[in-house]
Short mmCIF file of C-alpha atoms in Angstrom, two decimals:
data_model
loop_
_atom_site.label_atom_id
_atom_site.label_comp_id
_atom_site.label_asym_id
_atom_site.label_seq_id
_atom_site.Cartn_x
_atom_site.Cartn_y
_atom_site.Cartn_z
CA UNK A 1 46.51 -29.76 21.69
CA UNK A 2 44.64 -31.24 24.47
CA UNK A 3 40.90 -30.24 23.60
CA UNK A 4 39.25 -31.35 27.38
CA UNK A 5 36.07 -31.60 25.89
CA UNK A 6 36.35 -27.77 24.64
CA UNK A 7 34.21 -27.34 21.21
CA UNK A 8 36.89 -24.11 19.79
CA UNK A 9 39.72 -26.45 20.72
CA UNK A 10 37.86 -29.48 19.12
CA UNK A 11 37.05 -27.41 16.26
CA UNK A 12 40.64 -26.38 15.66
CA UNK A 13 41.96 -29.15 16.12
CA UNK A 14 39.81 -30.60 13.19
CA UNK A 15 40.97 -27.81 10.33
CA UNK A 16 44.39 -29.41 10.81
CA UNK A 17 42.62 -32.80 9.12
CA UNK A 18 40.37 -30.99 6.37
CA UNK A 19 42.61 -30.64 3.47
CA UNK A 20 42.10 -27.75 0.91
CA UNK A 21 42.03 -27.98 -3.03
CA UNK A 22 43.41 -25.20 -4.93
CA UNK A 23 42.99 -24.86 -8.43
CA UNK A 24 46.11 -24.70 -10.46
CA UNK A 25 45.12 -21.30 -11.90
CA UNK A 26 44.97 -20.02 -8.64
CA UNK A 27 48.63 -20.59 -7.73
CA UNK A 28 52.04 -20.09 -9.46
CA UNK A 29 53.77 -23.11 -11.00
CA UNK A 30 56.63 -22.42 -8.44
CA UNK A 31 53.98 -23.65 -6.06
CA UNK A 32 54.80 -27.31 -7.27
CA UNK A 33 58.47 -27.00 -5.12
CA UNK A 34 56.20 -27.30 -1.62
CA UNK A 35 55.54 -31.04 -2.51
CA UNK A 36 51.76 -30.92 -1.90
CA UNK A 37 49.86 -33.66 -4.18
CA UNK A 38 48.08 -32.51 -7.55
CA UNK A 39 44.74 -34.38 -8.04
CA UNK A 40 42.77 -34.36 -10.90
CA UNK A 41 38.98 -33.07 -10.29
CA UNK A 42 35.26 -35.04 -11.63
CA UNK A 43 35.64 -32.11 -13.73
CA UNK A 44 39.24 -32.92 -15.04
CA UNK A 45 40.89 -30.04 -13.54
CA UNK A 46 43.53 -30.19 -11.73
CA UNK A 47 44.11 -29.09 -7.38
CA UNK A 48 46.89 -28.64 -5.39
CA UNK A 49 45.66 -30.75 -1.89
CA UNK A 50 46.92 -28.83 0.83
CA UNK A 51 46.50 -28.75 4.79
CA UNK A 52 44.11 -26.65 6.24
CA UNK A 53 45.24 -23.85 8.33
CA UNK A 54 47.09 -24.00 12.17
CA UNK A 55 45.24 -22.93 14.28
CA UNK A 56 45.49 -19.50 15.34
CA UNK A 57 43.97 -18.77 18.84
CA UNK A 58 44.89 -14.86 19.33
CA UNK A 59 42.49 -14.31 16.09
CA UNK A 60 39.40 -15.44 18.78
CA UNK A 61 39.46 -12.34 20.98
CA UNK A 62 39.38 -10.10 18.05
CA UNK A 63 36.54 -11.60 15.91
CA UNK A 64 34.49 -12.31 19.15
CA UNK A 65 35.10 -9.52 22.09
CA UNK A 66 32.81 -7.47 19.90
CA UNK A 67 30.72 -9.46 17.88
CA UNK A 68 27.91 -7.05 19.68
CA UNK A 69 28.99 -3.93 18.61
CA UNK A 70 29.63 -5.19 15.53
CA UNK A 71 26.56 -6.40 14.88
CA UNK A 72 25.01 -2.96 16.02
CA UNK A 73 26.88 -0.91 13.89
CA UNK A 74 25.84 -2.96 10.75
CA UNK A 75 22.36 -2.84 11.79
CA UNK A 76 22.90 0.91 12.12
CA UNK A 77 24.37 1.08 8.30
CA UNK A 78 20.90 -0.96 7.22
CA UNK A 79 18.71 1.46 8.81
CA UNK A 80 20.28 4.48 7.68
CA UNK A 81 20.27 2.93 4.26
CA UNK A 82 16.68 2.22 4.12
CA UNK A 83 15.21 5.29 5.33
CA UNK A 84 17.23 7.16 3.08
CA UNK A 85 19.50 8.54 5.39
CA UNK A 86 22.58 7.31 3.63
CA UNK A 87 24.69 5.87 6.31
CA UNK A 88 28.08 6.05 6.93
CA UNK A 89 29.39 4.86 3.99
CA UNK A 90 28.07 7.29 1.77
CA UNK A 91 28.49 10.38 3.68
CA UNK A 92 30.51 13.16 2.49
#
């Protein structure tokens, strides 16, 4: 991915490189097949070290197209909440 000084594609680009560590429990033992390395913790547990997640542009539009309406509505829920109007959530 060429990033042409773009932060998102910078960004992205990045959580490719930042590997994730999964706690055994958290997994099946089947898990072991995928060939990921097991590490053993400060706190002698053991993680899975796995790659973090491709990138997945068509998720932006969705999460930020209507970050403002989204940020009314919960702002809506509060206030309805607080002066005991009940909101959304708990209307019957």
């Amino acid at each position: 991915m060429d990033d042409q000084g773009n932060p998102e594609a910078i960004r992205l680009k990045r959580a490719k490189q930042i590997p994730w560590f999964i706690h055994v429990s958290m997994v099946p033992r089947s898990f072991a097949k995928y060939g990921y390395p097991l590490v053993v913790g400060r706190d002698g547990a053991q993680y899975w070290v796995v790659d973090g997640m491709k990138p997945h542009p068509y998720f932006h539009p969705a999460a930020f197209n209507r970050r403002g309406d989204n940020v009314d509505a919960v702002k809506q829920e509060i206030i309805a909440l607080v002066t005991g109007g009940g909101g959304a959530t708990n209307a019957s």
